[in-house]
PDB file of C-alpha atoms and ligand atoms in Angstrom:
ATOM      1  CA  UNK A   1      37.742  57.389 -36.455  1.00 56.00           C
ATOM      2  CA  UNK A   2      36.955  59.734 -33.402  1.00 55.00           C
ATOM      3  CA  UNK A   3      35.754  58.949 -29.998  1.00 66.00           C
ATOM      4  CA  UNK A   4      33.171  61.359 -30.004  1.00 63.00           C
ATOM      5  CA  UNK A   5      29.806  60.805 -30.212  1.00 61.00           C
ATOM      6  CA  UNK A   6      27.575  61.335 -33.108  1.00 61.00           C
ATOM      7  CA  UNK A   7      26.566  65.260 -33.012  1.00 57.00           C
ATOM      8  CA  UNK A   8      22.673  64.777 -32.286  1.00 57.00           C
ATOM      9  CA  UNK A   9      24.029  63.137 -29.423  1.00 57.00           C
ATOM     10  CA  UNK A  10      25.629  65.527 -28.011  1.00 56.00           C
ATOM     11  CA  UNK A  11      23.999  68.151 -25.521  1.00 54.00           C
ATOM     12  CA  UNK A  12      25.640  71.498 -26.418  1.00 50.00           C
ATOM     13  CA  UNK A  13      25.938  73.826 -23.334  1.00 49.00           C
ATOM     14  CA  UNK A  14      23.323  76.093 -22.481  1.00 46.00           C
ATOM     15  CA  UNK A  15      24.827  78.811 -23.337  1.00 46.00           C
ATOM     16  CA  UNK A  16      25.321  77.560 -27.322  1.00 49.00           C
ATOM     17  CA  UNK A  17      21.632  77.411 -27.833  1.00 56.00           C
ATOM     18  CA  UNK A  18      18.932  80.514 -28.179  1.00 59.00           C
ATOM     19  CA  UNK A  19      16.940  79.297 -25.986  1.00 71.00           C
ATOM     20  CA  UNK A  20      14.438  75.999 -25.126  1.00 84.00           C
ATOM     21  CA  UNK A  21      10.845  75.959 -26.474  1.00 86.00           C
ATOM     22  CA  UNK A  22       7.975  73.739 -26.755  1.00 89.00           C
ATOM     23  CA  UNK A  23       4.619  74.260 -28.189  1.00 90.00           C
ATOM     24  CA  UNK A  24       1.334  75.231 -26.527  1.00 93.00           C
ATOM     25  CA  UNK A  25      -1.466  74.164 -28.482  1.00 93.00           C
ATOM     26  CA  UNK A  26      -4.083  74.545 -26.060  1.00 94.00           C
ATOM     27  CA  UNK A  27      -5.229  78.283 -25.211  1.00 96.00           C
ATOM     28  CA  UNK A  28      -2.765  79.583 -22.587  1.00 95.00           C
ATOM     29  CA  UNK A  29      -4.237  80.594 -19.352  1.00 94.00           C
ATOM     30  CA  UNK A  30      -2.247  82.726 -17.234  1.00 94.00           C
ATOM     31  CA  UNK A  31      -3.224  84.066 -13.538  1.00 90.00           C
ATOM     32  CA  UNK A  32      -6.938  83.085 -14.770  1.00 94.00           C
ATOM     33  CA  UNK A  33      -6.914  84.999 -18.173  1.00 94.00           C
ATOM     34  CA  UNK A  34      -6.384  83.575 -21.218  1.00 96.00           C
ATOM     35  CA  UNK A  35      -3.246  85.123 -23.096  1.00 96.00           C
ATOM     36  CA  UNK A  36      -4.469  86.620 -26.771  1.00 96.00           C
ATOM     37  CA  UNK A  37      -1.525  88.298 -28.836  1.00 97.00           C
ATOM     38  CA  UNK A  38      -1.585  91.756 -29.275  1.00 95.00           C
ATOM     39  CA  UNK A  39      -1.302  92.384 -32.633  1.00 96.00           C
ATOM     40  CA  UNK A  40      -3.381  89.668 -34.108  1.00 98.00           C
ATOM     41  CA  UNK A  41      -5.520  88.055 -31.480  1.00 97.00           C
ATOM     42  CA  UNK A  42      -4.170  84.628 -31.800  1.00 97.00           C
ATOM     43  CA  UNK A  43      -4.976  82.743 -28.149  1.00 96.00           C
ATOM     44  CA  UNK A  44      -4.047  79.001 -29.039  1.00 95.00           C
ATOM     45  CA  UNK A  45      -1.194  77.171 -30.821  1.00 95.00           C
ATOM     46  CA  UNK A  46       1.931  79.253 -29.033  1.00 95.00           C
ATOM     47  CA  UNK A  47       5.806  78.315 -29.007  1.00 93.00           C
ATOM     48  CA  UNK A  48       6.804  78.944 -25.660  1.00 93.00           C
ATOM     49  CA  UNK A  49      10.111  79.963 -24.955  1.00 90.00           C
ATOM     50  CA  UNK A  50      11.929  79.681 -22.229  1.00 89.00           C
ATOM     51  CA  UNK A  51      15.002  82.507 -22.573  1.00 85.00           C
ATOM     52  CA  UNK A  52      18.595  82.613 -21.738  1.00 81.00           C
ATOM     53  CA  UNK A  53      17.805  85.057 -18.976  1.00 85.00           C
ATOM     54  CA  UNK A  54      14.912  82.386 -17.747  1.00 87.00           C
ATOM     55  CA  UNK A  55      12.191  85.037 -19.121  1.00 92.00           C
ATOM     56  CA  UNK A  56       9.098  83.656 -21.030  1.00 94.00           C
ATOM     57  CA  UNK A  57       8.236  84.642 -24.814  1.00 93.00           C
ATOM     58  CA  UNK A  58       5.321  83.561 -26.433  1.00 95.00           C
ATOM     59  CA  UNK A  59       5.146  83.450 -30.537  1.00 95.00           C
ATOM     60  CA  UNK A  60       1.818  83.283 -32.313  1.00 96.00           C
ATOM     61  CA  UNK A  61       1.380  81.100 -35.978  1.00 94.00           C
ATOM     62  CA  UNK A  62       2.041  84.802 -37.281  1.00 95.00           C
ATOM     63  CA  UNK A  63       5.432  85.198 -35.863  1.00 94.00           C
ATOM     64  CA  UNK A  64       4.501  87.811 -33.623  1.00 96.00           C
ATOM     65  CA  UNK A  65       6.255  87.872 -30.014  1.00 94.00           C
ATOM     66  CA  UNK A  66       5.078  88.716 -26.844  1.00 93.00           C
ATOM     67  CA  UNK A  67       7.455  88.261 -23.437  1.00 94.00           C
ATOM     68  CA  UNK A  68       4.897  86.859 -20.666  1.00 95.00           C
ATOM     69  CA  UNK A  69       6.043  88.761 -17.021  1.00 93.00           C
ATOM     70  CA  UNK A  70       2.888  86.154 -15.539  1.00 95.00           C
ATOM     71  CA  UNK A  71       5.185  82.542 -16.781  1.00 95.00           C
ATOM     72  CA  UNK A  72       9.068  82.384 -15.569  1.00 94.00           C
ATOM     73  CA  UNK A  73      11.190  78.889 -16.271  1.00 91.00           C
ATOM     74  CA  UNK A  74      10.105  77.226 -13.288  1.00 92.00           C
ATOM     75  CA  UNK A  75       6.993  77.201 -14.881  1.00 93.00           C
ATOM     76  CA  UNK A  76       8.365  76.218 -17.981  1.00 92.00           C
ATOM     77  CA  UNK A  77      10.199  73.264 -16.251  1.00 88.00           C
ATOM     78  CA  UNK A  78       7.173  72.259 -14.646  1.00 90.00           C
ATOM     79  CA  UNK A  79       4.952  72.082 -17.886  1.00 90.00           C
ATOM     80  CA  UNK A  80       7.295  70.817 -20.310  1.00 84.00           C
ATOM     81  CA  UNK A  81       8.140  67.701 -20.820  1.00 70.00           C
ATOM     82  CA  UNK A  82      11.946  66.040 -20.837  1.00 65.00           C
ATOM     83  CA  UNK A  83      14.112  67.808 -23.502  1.00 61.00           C
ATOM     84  CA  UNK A  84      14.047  65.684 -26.023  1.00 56.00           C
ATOM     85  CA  UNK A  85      15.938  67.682 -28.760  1.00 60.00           C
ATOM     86  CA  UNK A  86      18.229  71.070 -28.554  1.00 62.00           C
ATOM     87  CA  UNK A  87      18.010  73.262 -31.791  1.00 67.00           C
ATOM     88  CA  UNK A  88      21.127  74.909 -32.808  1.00 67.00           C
ATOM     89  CA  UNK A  89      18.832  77.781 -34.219  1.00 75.00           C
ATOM     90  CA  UNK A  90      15.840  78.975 -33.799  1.00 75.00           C
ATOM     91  CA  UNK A  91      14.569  78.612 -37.823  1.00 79.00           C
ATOM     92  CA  UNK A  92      15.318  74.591 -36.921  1.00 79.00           C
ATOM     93  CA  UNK A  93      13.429  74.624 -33.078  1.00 79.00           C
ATOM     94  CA  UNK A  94      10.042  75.919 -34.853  1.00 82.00           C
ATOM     95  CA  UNK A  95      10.384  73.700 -37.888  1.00 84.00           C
ATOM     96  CA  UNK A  96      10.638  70.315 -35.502  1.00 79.00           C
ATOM     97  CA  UNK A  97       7.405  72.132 -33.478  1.00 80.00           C
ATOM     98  CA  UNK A  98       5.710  72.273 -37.103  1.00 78.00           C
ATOM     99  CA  UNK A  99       5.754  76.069 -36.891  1.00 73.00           C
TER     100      UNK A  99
HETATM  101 ZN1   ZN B 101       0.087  87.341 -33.454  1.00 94.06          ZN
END
């Protein structure tokens, strides 16, 4: 038997994950404008992600990604909720956000 903890109980460092994300169901408003992606006009129903680098990404239901300059990770600390769960990759993070 081993001390450690279960694995979903662990917290693996920062560095060990791709990234944190959440979904954004509502449309996104940023600096008053609403944030439409550019190569399919999607403006609702985004994963955000908040990067390594603390840069923002946004990914339509199409896949396609956009980094938003306007959003940085304080924002993204401010809007999302406790971490509740760290994905070890990024197929697994948008299949718990039922992307
Ligand atoms: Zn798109």
């Amino acid at each position: 038997m081993s001390d450690l903890p279960p694995p979903e109980l662990r917290v693996p460092p920062r560095q060990e994950v791709a990234g944190l994300m959440m979904r954004w169901v509502q449309p996104l408003v940023v600096d008053g404008e609403v944030r439409v992606c550019p190569e399919c006009g999607a403006y609702r129903d985004w994963i955000v992600f908040c990067m390594r680098d603390d840069s923002i990404c946004l990914r339509c239901r199409a896949g396609h990604e956009t980094k938003e300059s306007g959003l940085d990770a304080a924002w993204y600390n401010r809007n999302s909720g406790p971490v509740d769960r760290f994905h070890p990759t990024l197929e697994e993070g948008l299949r718990h956000l039922g992307h």
